[in-house]
Amino acid sequence: MSKPKNDIDPSKSQEEKDLLRYLNEEMSSKEKYAFERKAENDPFLYEAMEGLQDVDVKLLAKDLADMKKKLARSENASFYSFSNVWKIAAVVTLLLVAGFSAWRLTMSPRLEENASAETLAADSSLAINDPAPIEMDETEEQADSAKATTDNTSYQQNLVAESQPVETPKPIADEEKASPQVTGAPVAVADEAELSDEIAVAEETPDLTLADDIEFAQAEESSQGAGLALQETEKKDIATETVPQEVAAPKLSELNAITATDVSSGAAKAKKEADQASQPVARSARIATTTQLATPVAGLESFRRYVTDNQQKTADMVAGEVQLTFSLTSQGAPQNITVSKSLCESCDQEAIWLLQTSGPWKYNDGITGTPLSTITIQISN
Amino acid sequence: MELLDRFSDEALWQGFVTEKDRQVLAVLYDRYLTLVYGVCLKYMGDKEEAKDAAMEVFEKLYETSPSQKIEKFRSWLFVVAKNHCLMKLRSKKGIQEKSAHLFMESTEVVHPLDEEETDLTPQLQQCLEQLKMEQKGCVEMFYFNKKTYEEIALKKSIDVKQVKSHIQNGKRNLKLCIESKR
């Protein structure tokens, strides 16, 4: 079918086609008269003809097409009517609320953990290290491990503080290499805690005896249960895999042997119990292994405040850490203070002064002799 | 769409008010958009205003209460379109008189001259004689000699609009005359 002249759409109604033909002077005289006669009897058609009589038919076709497009758009636009907009807004709000709730449910345990860690970090200016990391600063890697353990200790200490003094095994040269791994969980936890302690105190203990090891293992087992069992199992695994039997030294092998004996049902039972243990129990076990040997008599909180309030800054100071090693006199005064990790001369002097003037310290119950301790003081400029 | 095209205006309208289906209404748009636009163009005088008015008329249809009974859709739509345009005109300053005049020119009652078989009854003949010359000539040429507006305009040497005006006015006067004689 050939396209009609003047873009007249063949799909249009006959009346519309006739109208357009009439306006475009395409009708014969007879047709024209019939159409006019019909219009005389149809006011709608008649008035439409009157309105359109001066319009260019080509432009009329375009105008009609435009209007049809607009009407089609307005049909679609009705989807965005007032009531629909409110419906859409309600759905979006519901989705946001549901999404936020899901996010909260997923993230809340981690957030709570981080929040508590951050709170402790903010409050804490003191952390006491366990014996193991003391000698880890021989290499950079060891130092990092020691810091991680230190950091971990700081917030763990806040949880148990002075209320849970537990005997700590003395580090022995060969065991020390394994100890960051032996403590296992704390190293991992240290990363997530990322505590910025101003001070971290590490204790260096004299050589442990086998009896000490046994006592420690038994004490931990009795107090920590399944969590300890997991840790001891890990100790065994790590020692077996990473430390040569000769280098691991008798104390570690003995400790492992004791652990295995004390768990009595063997590693399988220990592992099973560990699997059943909840996260807090596991953390409790880690805390027990890193509990400090000495604390300020006035308490950790008081010591933290003292360090924070009395740190005197000079122009040549730089930000960083100073690590001091010290022991205690019978009156509890820090003595034999040496700088094991220097930052700057002024920084070192300031750290020593703070430790000397902070007040008396005491060894924790069960600690015999005068073991060396290490304290890390954060210097801020 | 083609299926819907087969239905009468009234059937489509009933379908629309029942289902509120815009596809059904779109068929009526297609049928009457040109006429509505023409009517709006007549009253508004401006293309853009006429376009707006025509689209508003169809939007009005969508908002029409389903309870409203419509006997003859075509006549009803014409009245809706015309009234809408007149309302728009009235909202303009100083247009009232013009729109009133336009409204008077419209006639919706079938005129005796427009009946299928136009018999020149004595009564009609008598009234025809009473018309003004221009009106009488144009009416006679259109209804009895079957001349188009253009042919009459050529013959009378006047404008087509004047021809139509003479015919309209002549018809109105005839109607008044016939009614006065009853």
Coordinates of C-alpha atoms in Angstrom, one line a residue:
Chain A
M1 CA 0.0 0.0 0.0
S2 CA 1.4 3.3 -1.0
K3 CA 1.7 6.0 1.7
P4 CA -1.2 8.5 1.5
K5 CA -0.3 12.0 0.7
N6 CA 0.5 14.4 3.5
D7 CA 1.4 11.7 6.0
I8 CA -2.1 10.8 6.6
D9 CA -2.0 7.7 8.7
P10 CA -4.1 4.9 7.1
S11 CA -4.9 3.6 10.6
K12 CA -6.9 6.7 11.4
S13 CA -10.6 6.5 11.5
Q14 CA -12.5 7.2 8.4
E15 CA -13.9 10.4 9.8
E16 CA -10.4 11.7 10.6
K17 CA -9.2 10.6 7.2
D18 CA -12.1 12.4 5.5
L19 CA -11.4 15.5 7.6
L20 CA -7.8 15.6 6.6
R21 CA -8.6 15.0 2.9
Y22 CA -11.2 17.7 3.1
L23 CA -8.7 20.2 4.6
N24 CA -6.1 19.2 2.1
E25 CA -8.4 19.9 -0.8
E26 CA -8.2 16.2 -1.9
M27 CA -12.0 15.6 -2.2
S28 CA -14.1 15.9 -5.3
S29 CA -16.8 18.4 -5.3
K30 CA -19.4 15.8 -4.6
E31 CA -17.4 14.3 -1.7
K32 CA -16.8 17.7 -0.4
Y33 CA -20.4 18.7 -0.4
A34 CA -21.3 15.4 1.4
F35 CA -18.8 16.1 4.0
E36 CA -19.9 19.6 4.5
R37 CA -23.5 18.5 4.7
K38 CA -22.5 15.9 7.3
A39 CA -20.7 18.6 9.3
E40 CA -23.7 20.9 9.2
N41 CA -25.5 18.1 11.1
D42 CA -22.7 17.4 13.5
P43 CA -21.6 20.4 15.6
F44 CA -18.5 18.5 16.9
L45 CA -17.2 18.0 13.3
Y46 CA -18.4 21.4 12.2
E47 CA -16.6 23.2 15.0
A48 CA -13.5 21.1 14.5
M49 CA -13.5 22.0 10.8
E50 CA -13.8 25.6 11.7
G51 CA -10.9 25.4 14.1
L52 CA -8.7 23.5 11.6
Q53 CA -9.6 25.3 8.4
D54 CA -6.6 27.6 8.5
V55 CA -4.1 25.0 9.6
D56 CA -1.5 23.5 7.4
V57 CA -2.3 19.9 7.1
K58 CA 1.3 18.8 7.3
L59 CA 1.8 20.7 10.5
L60 CA -1.5 19.4 11.8
A61 CA -0.3 15.8 11.3
K62 CA 2.9 16.7 13.3
D63 CA 0.9 18.4 16.0
L64 CA -1.4 15.5 16.4
A65 CA 1.6 13.1 16.6
D66 CA 3.2 15.3 19.3
M67 CA 0.0 15.3 21.3
K68 CA -0.3 11.5 21.1
K69 CA 3.2 11.1 22.3
K70 CA 2.6 13.4 25.2
L71 CA -0.6 11.6 26.1
A72 CA 1.3 8.3 26.0
R73 CA 3.9 9.8 28.3
S74 CA 1.4 11.1 30.7
E75 CA -0.1 7.6 30.9
N76 CA 3.3 6.4 32.0
A77 CA 3.8 9.4 34.2
S78 CA 0.6 8.4 36.1
F79 CA 2.8 5.7 37.6
Y80 CA 4.5 8.5 39.4
S81 CA 1.3 9.9 40.7
F82 CA 1.2 11.3 44.3
S83 CA 0.0 8.0 45.8
N84 CA 2.5 5.9 43.9
V85 CA 5.3 8.2 45.0
W86 CA 4.4 7.5 48.6
K87 CA 4.2 3.8 47.9
I88 CA 7.7 3.9 46.4
A89 CA 9.0 5.9 49.3
A90 CA 7.6 3.4 51.7
V91 CA 9.2 0.5 49.9
V92 CA 12.6 2.3 49.8
T93 CA 12.4 3.1 53.5
L94 CA 11.5 -0.5 54.3
L95 CA 14.5 -1.7 52.3
L96 CA 16.8 0.7 54.0
V97 CA 15.6 -0.3 57.4
A98 CA 15.9 -4.0 56.6
G99 CA 19.4 -3.5 55.1
F100 CA 20.5 -1.6 58.1
S101 CA 19.2 -4.2 60.5
A102 CA 20.9 -7.0 58.6
W103 CA 24.1 -5.0 58.7
R104 CA 23.8 -4.4 62.4
L105 CA 23.1 -8.1 63.1
T106 CA 26.1 -9.1 61.0
M107 CA 28.5 -6.5 62.2
S108 CA 27.4 -6.0 65.9
P109 CA 29.6 -8.7 67.4
R110 CA 32.6 -7.3 65.6
L111 CA 31.7 -3.7 66.4
E112 CA 31.2 -4.5 70.1
E113 CA 34.6 -6.2 70.2
N114 CA 36.3 -3.3 68.4
A115 CA 34.4 -0.8 70.5
S116 CA 35.5 -2.4 73.7
A117 CA 39.1 -2.7 72.4
E118 CA 39.0 1.0 71.4
T119 CA 37.6 2.1 74.7
L120 CA 40.3 0.2 76.5
A121 CA 42.9 1.6 74.2
A122 CA 41.7 5.1 74.8
D123 CA 41.7 4.6 78.5
S124 CA 44.8 2.7 78.7
S125 CA 48.2 4.1 79.0
L126 CA 49.7 1.0 80.5
A127 CA 50.1 -2.5 79.3
I128 CA 52.0 -5.3 80.9
N129 CA 53.7 -7.8 78.7
D130 CA 54.1 -11.4 79.4
P131 CA 57.6 -12.7 79.7
A132 CA 57.9 -14.3 76.3
P133 CA 58.1 -11.2 74.1
I134 CA 60.8 -9.6 76.2
E135 CA 63.6 -11.0 74.2
M136 CA 61.8 -10.8 70.9
D137 CA 63.3 -7.5 70.0
E138 CA 66.4 -9.2 68.7
T139 CA 64.8 -9.1 65.3
E140 CA 62.2 -6.8 63.8
E141 CA 59.8 -9.7 63.3
Q142 CA 60.1 -10.7 66.9
A143 CA 59.6 -7.2 68.0
D144 CA 56.4 -7.0 66.1
S145 CA 55.2 -10.2 67.7
A146 CA 56.1 -8.9 71.1
K147 CA 54.2 -5.6 70.5
A148 CA 51.2 -7.5 69.3
T149 CA 51.3 -9.6 72.4
T150 CA 51.8 -6.5 74.4
D151 CA 48.9 -4.8 72.9
N152 CA 46.8 -7.8 73.5
T153 CA 47.9 -7.9 77.0
S154 CA 46.9 -4.4 77.7
Y155 CA 43.2 -4.8 77.1
Q156 CA 43.2 -8.3 78.4
Q157 CA 44.7 -6.9 81.6
N158 CA 41.9 -4.4 81.9
L159 CA 39.5 -7.3 81.8
V160 CA 41.2 -9.3 84.5
A161 CA 43.4 -6.6 86.0
E162 CA 44.7 -7.5 89.4
S163 CA 41.9 -9.8 90.3
Q164 CA 43.3 -12.9 88.5
P165 CA 46.9 -13.2 89.2
V166 CA 48.1 -16.4 87.6
E167 CA 51.5 -17.8 87.7
T168 CA 53.3 -17.2 84.5
P169 CA 55.8 -19.7 83.1
K170 CA 59.3 -18.4 82.9
P171 CA 60.6 -18.1 79.4
I172 CA 63.5 -20.2 78.4
A173 CA 65.7 -19.4 75.5
D174 CA 64.6 -22.1 73.2
E175 CA 60.9 -21.8 74.1
E176 CA 60.9 -18.1 73.5
K177 CA 61.1 -18.5 69.7
A178 CA 58.0 -20.5 69.8
S179 CA 56.2 -18.5 72.4
P180 CA 54.4 -16.0 70.1
Q181 CA 53.0 -18.9 68.4
V182 CA 52.5 -20.9 71.5
T183 CA 50.3 -18.1 72.8
G184 CA 48.7 -18.4 69.4
A185 CA 45.5 -16.6 69.7
P186 CA 46.9 -13.5 71.3
V187 CA 49.0 -12.8 68.3
A188 CA 46.0 -13.0 66.1
V189 CA 43.9 -11.0 68.4
A190 CA 46.6 -8.3 68.7
D191 CA 46.0 -7.3 65.1
E192 CA 42.3 -6.8 65.5
A193 CA 42.8 -5.0 68.7
E194 CA 45.4 -2.6 67.4
L195 CA 45.7 -0.9 70.7
S196 CA 47.7 2.3 71.0
D197 CA 48.9 2.0 74.5
E198 CA 51.0 4.7 75.9
I199 CA 52.8 2.2 78.0
A200 CA 53.3 -1.4 77.7
V201 CA 55.0 -3.3 80.5
A202 CA 56.7 -6.5 79.9
E203 CA 58.1 -8.7 82.5
E204 CA 61.2 -10.6 82.1
T205 CA 61.2 -13.6 84.4
P206 CA 64.2 -15.6 85.5
D207 CA 64.6 -19.1 84.3
L208 CA 61.7 -21.3 84.9
T209 CA 62.0 -24.7 86.4
L210 CA 60.2 -27.8 85.2
A211 CA 58.1 -27.5 88.4
D212 CA 57.1 -24.1 87.4
D213 CA 56.0 -25.3 84.1
I214 CA 54.0 -28.1 85.6
E215 CA 52.4 -25.7 88.1
F216 CA 51.6 -23.3 85.4
A217 CA 50.0 -25.8 83.1
Q218 CA 48.0 -27.3 85.9
A219 CA 46.9 -24.0 87.2
E220 CA 45.8 -22.9 83.8
E221 CA 44.0 -26.1 83.1
S222 CA 42.1 -25.9 86.3
S223 CA 41.1 -22.3 85.8
Q224 CA 40.5 -22.1 82.1
G225 CA 39.1 -25.4 81.2
A226 CA 38.5 -26.0 77.5
G227 CA 40.0 -22.8 76.4
L228 CA 43.3 -23.7 77.9
A229 CA 43.0 -27.1 76.4
L230 CA 42.8 -25.6 73.0
Q231 CA 45.8 -23.5 73.7
E232 CA 47.9 -26.3 75.0
T233 CA 46.9 -28.4 72.0
E234 CA 48.0 -25.6 69.8
K235 CA 51.3 -25.3 71.7
K236 CA 51.9 -28.9 71.0
D237 CA 51.2 -28.6 67.4
I238 CA 53.3 -25.6 66.9
A239 CA 56.2 -26.9 68.9
T240 CA 56.2 -30.1 66.9
E241 CA 56.0 -28.4 63.6
T242 CA 58.3 -25.4 64.0
V243 CA 60.8 -26.1 66.7
P244 CA 63.3 -28.8 66.3
Q245 CA 63.2 -31.3 69.1
E246 CA 66.7 -30.5 70.2
V247 CA 66.2 -26.8 70.0
A248 CA 62.8 -26.9 71.6
A249 CA 64.5 -27.6 74.8
P250 CA 63.4 -30.0 77.5
K251 CA 61.1 -27.5 79.1
L252 CA 58.9 -27.1 76.2
S253 CA 58.7 -30.8 75.5
E254 CA 58.1 -31.4 79.1
L255 CA 55.4 -28.8 79.1
N256 CA 53.7 -30.4 76.1
A257 CA 54.0 -33.7 77.7
I258 CA 52.5 -32.5 80.9
T259 CA 49.7 -30.8 79.0
A260 CA 49.0 -33.9 77.2
T261 CA 49.0 -35.8 80.4
D262 CA 46.9 -33.3 82.3
V263 CA 44.2 -33.2 79.6
S264 CA 44.3 -36.9 80.3
S265 CA 41.9 -37.8 77.6
G266 CA 44.4 -36.7 75.0
A267 CA 44.5 -34.2 72.3
A268 CA 41.3 -35.4 70.7
K269 CA 39.3 -34.7 73.8
A270 CA 41.0 -31.4 74.3
K271 CA 40.2 -30.4 70.7
K272 CA 36.6 -31.4 71.2
E273 CA 36.3 -29.4 74.3
A274 CA 38.0 -26.5 72.6
D275 CA 35.6 -26.7 69.7
Q276 CA 32.7 -26.5 72.2
A277 CA 34.3 -23.6 74.0
S278 CA 32.9 -20.2 73.4
Q279 CA 34.9 -17.2 72.3
P280 CA 35.0 -15.5 75.8
V281 CA 36.4 -18.6 77.3
A282 CA 39.1 -18.8 74.7
R283 CA 40.0 -15.2 75.3
S284 CA 40.1 -15.8 79.0
A285 CA 42.7 -18.5 78.4
R286 CA 44.8 -16.1 76.4
I287 CA 44.5 -13.5 79.2
A288 CA 45.7 -16.0 81.7
T289 CA 48.9 -16.7 79.9
T290 CA 49.8 -13.1 79.6
T291 CA 48.9 -11.8 83.1
Q292 CA 51.6 -9.5 84.4
L293 CA 54.0 -10.4 87.2
A294 CA 54.2 -7.0 88.7
T295 CA 51.9 -4.1 89.1
P296 CA 52.0 -0.6 90.6
V297 CA 50.9 -0.7 94.2
A298 CA 48.5 2.2 93.5
G299 CA 47.0 0.2 90.7
L300 CA 47.3 0.3 86.9
E301 CA 44.7 3.1 86.5
S302 CA 46.6 5.4 88.8
F303 CA 49.8 4.6 87.1
R304 CA 48.3 5.4 83.7
R305 CA 47.1 8.7 84.9
Y306 CA 50.4 9.5 86.4
V307 CA 52.2 8.9 83.1
T308 CA 49.7 10.8 81.1
D309 CA 49.6 13.8 83.5
N310 CA 53.3 14.0 84.2
Q311 CA 54.9 13.4 80.9
Q312 CA 57.0 16.5 80.2
K313 CA 57.6 17.2 76.5
T314 CA 60.7 19.0 75.2
A315 CA 61.3 20.3 71.7
D316 CA 63.7 17.6 70.8
M317 CA 61.4 14.7 71.6
V318 CA 59.9 12.6 69.0
A319 CA 56.9 10.3 69.0
G320 CA 57.5 6.7 69.6
E321 CA 58.2 4.0 72.2
V322 CA 60.9 3.7 74.8
Q323 CA 61.3 0.2 76.3
L324 CA 62.9 -0.1 79.8
T325 CA 63.9 -3.1 81.7
F326 CA 63.8 -3.0 85.5
S327 CA 63.5 -5.0 88.6
L328 CA 62.1 -4.1 92.0
T329 CA 63.7 -3.5 95.3
S330 CA 62.3 -5.1 98.4
Q331 CA 60.4 -1.8 98.9
G332 CA 59.0 -2.0 95.4
A333 CA 61.1 0.7 93.9
P334 CA 62.1 0.2 90.2
Q335 CA 65.8 -0.4 90.1
N336 CA 68.4 -1.5 87.6
I337 CA 66.6 0.5 84.9
T338 CA 68.1 0.1 81.5
V339 CA 66.9 1.2 78.1
S340 CA 66.3 -1.8 76.0
K341 CA 64.8 0.2 73.1
S342 CA 65.9 3.8 72.7
L343 CA 63.9 6.5 71.0
C344 CA 65.9 9.6 71.7
E345 CA 68.0 10.8 74.6
S346 CA 65.4 13.1 76.0
C347 CA 62.7 10.5 75.4
D348 CA 64.7 7.8 77.2
Q349 CA 65.4 10.1 80.2
E350 CA 61.7 11.1 80.4
A351 CA 60.7 7.4 80.4
I352 CA 63.1 6.6 83.1
W353 CA 62.0 9.5 85.2
L354 CA 58.4 8.6 84.8
L355 CA 59.1 5.0 85.9
Q356 CA 61.2 6.1 88.9
T357 CA 58.7 8.6 90.2
S358 CA 55.6 6.7 89.5
G359 CA 55.5 5.1 93.0
P360 CA 56.1 1.7 94.4
W361 CA 55.5 -1.5 92.5
K362 CA 55.0 -5.0 93.7
Y363 CA 55.4 -8.5 92.3
N364 CA 52.2 -10.4 92.0
D365 CA 51.4 -13.3 94.3
G366 CA 53.4 -16.4 93.6
I367 CA 56.3 -14.6 92.0
T368 CA 59.6 -15.3 93.7
G369 CA 62.9 -13.5 93.4
T370 CA 63.3 -10.2 91.6
P371 CA 62.6 -11.0 88.0
L372 CA 63.3 -8.3 85.4
S373 CA 60.4 -6.6 83.8
T374 CA 60.2 -4.5 80.7
I375 CA 58.0 -1.5 80.3
T376 CA 57.3 0.3 77.1
I377 CA 56.4 3.9 77.4
Q378 CA 54.8 5.7 74.5
I379 CA 56.2 9.2 74.0
S380 CA 54.0 11.6 72.2
N381 CA 55.2 15.0 70.9
Chain B
M1 CA -5.7 -2.4 19.7
E2 CA -7.2 -3.4 16.4
L3 CA -9.7 -5.5 18.3
L4 CA -10.7 -2.6 20.4
D5 CA -11.2 -0.5 17.3
R6 CA -14.2 -2.6 16.5
F7 CA -16.1 -1.5 19.6
S8 CA -18.4 1.5 19.7
D9 CA -17.5 4.6 21.7
E10 CA -19.9 3.8 24.4
A11 CA -18.7 0.2 24.7
L12 CA -15.1 1.4 25.0
W13 CA -16.1 4.0 27.5
Q14 CA -17.9 1.5 29.6
G15 CA -14.9 -0.7 29.5
F16 CA -12.6 2.1 30.6
V17 CA -14.7 3.2 33.5
T18 CA -15.0 -0.4 34.7
E19 CA -11.3 -1.4 34.3
K20 CA -9.6 2.0 34.3
D21 CA -7.5 0.6 31.5
R22 CA -5.7 3.4 29.7
Q23 CA -5.3 1.3 26.6
V24 CA -9.0 1.4 26.1
L25 CA -9.0 5.2 26.6
A26 CA -6.2 5.4 24.1
V27 CA -8.5 4.1 21.4
L28 CA -10.9 7.0 22.1
Y29 CA -8.0 9.4 22.0
D30 CA -7.2 8.2 18.5
R31 CA -10.7 8.6 17.4
Y32 CA -11.3 12.0 18.7
L33 CA -8.0 13.8 19.2
T34 CA -8.3 15.6 15.8
L35 CA -11.8 16.8 16.5
V36 CA -11.0 17.9 20.1
Y37 CA -8.0 19.7 18.9
G38 CA -10.0 21.4 16.1
V39 CA -12.6 22.5 18.6
C40 CA -10.0 23.8 21.0
L41 CA -8.2 25.6 18.1
K42 CA -11.4 27.3 17.2
Y43 CA -12.0 28.6 20.7
M44 CA -8.5 29.2 21.9
G45 CA -7.2 30.7 18.6
D46 CA -3.6 29.7 19.5
K47 CA -2.0 26.4 18.5
E48 CA -0.1 25.8 21.7
E49 CA -3.0 26.8 23.9
A50 CA -5.2 24.5 21.9
K51 CA -2.8 21.6 22.2
D52 CA -2.7 22.1 26.0
A53 CA -6.4 22.4 26.2
A54 CA -7.0 19.3 24.1
M55 CA -4.7 17.2 26.2
E56 CA -6.3 18.5 29.4
V57 CA -9.7 17.3 28.0
F58 CA -8.3 13.8 27.7
E59 CA -6.8 14.0 31.1
K60 CA -10.2 15.0 32.4
L61 CA -11.7 11.9 30.9
Y62 CA -9.4 9.8 33.0
E63 CA -10.6 11.5 36.1
T64 CA -14.3 11.2 35.2
S65 CA -16.3 9.4 37.8
P66 CA -17.3 5.9 36.7
S67 CA -20.7 6.6 38.1
Q68 CA -21.4 9.3 35.5
K69 CA -23.8 7.9 32.9
I70 CA -22.9 8.8 29.3
E71 CA -25.6 8.0 26.8
K72 CA -23.7 9.3 23.7
F73 CA -20.0 9.6 24.1
R74 CA -19.4 11.7 21.0
S75 CA -21.9 14.4 22.0
W76 CA -20.7 14.3 25.6
L77 CA -17.1 14.7 24.6
F78 CA -17.9 17.6 22.4
V79 CA -19.6 19.4 25.3
V80 CA -16.8 18.5 27.6
A81 CA -14.2 19.9 25.2
K82 CA -16.1 23.0 24.4
N83 CA -16.8 23.8 28.0
H84 CA -13.2 23.2 29.0
C85 CA -12.1 25.7 26.4
L86 CA -14.7 28.2 27.4
M87 CA -13.7 27.9 31.0
K88 CA -10.1 28.5 30.0
L89 CA -11.1 31.5 28.0
R90 CA -13.2 32.8 30.9
S91 CA -10.2 32.7 33.1
K92 CA -8.6 35.2 30.7
K93 CA -9.5 38.8 31.1
G94 CA -12.2 40.3 28.9
I95 CA -12.9 37.1 27.0
Q96 CA -16.4 36.4 28.4
E97 CA -18.3 38.3 25.7
K98 CA -16.4 36.6 22.9
S99 CA -16.9 33.1 24.3
A100 CA -20.6 33.8 24.9
H101 CA -20.9 34.8 21.3
L102 CA -19.1 31.6 20.2
F103 CA -21.3 29.5 22.3
M104 CA -24.5 31.0 20.8
E105 CA -23.4 30.0 17.3
S106 CA -23.2 26.4 18.2
T107 CA -26.3 24.3 17.5
E108 CA -26.7 20.8 18.7
V109 CA -30.3 20.2 17.8
V110 CA -30.9 18.7 14.3
H111 CA -32.1 21.5 12.2
P112 CA -35.1 20.9 9.8
L113 CA -32.8 21.6 6.9
D114 CA -30.4 19.0 8.0
E115 CA -32.9 16.2 8.0
E116 CA -32.4 13.4 5.5
E117 CA -35.1 14.4 3.2
T118 CA -35.4 18.2 3.2
D119 CA -39.0 19.0 2.1
L120 CA -39.6 22.6 1.3
T121 CA -42.8 22.8 3.3
P122 CA -44.9 26.0 2.9
Q123 CA -44.0 26.9 6.4
L124 CA -40.3 26.6 5.6
Q125 CA -40.7 28.4 2.3
Q126 CA -42.5 31.3 4.1
C127 CA -39.7 31.6 6.7
L128 CA -37.0 31.3 4.1
E129 CA -38.5 34.3 2.4
Q130 CA -38.1 36.3 5.6
L131 CA -34.3 35.8 5.8
K132 CA -31.8 38.4 4.8
M133 CA -30.7 38.2 1.1
E134 CA -27.2 36.9 2.0
Q135 CA -28.5 34.3 4.3
K136 CA -31.3 33.2 2.0
G137 CA -28.9 32.9 -1.0
C138 CA -26.3 30.9 0.8
V139 CA -28.9 28.6 2.4
E140 CA -30.6 27.9 -0.8
M141 CA -27.4 27.3 -2.7
F142 CA -26.1 24.9 0.0
Y143 CA -29.2 22.9 0.8
F144 CA -31.2 23.0 -2.4
N145 CA -28.5 23.4 -5.1
K146 CA -26.0 21.2 -3.2
K147 CA -23.1 23.6 -3.7
T148 CA -20.0 23.5 -1.4
Y149 CA -18.9 26.4 0.7
E150 CA -16.2 27.2 -1.7
E151 CA -18.5 27.2 -4.8
I152 CA -20.9 29.5 -3.0
A153 CA -18.1 31.7 -2.0
L154 CA -16.9 31.9 -5.6
K155 CA -20.4 32.5 -6.9
K156 CA -21.1 35.2 -4.3
S157 CA -17.6 36.6 -4.4
I158 CA -17.3 36.4 -0.7
D159 CA -15.1 34.5 1.8
V160 CA -15.8 30.9 2.7
K161 CA -16.1 32.0 6.4
Q162 CA -18.8 34.5 5.4
V163 CA -20.6 31.7 3.5
K164 CA -20.6 29.5 6.6
S165 CA -21.6 32.4 8.8
H166 CA -24.6 33.2 6.5
I167 CA -25.7 29.6 6.5
Q168 CA -25.4 29.3 10.2
N169 CA -27.2 32.5 10.9
G170 CA -29.9 31.7 8.3
K171 CA -30.5 28.3 9.9
R172 CA -30.9 29.8 13.3
N173 CA -33.4 32.4 12.0
L174 CA -35.3 29.8 10.1
K175 CA -35.6 27.7 13.2
L176 CA -36.8 30.6 15.3
C177 CA -39.3 31.4 12.6
I178 CA -40.7 27.9 12.3
E179 CA -41.0 27.6 16.1
S180 CA -42.8 30.9 16.3
K181 CA -45.4 29.7 13.7
R182 CA -46.2 26.5 15.6

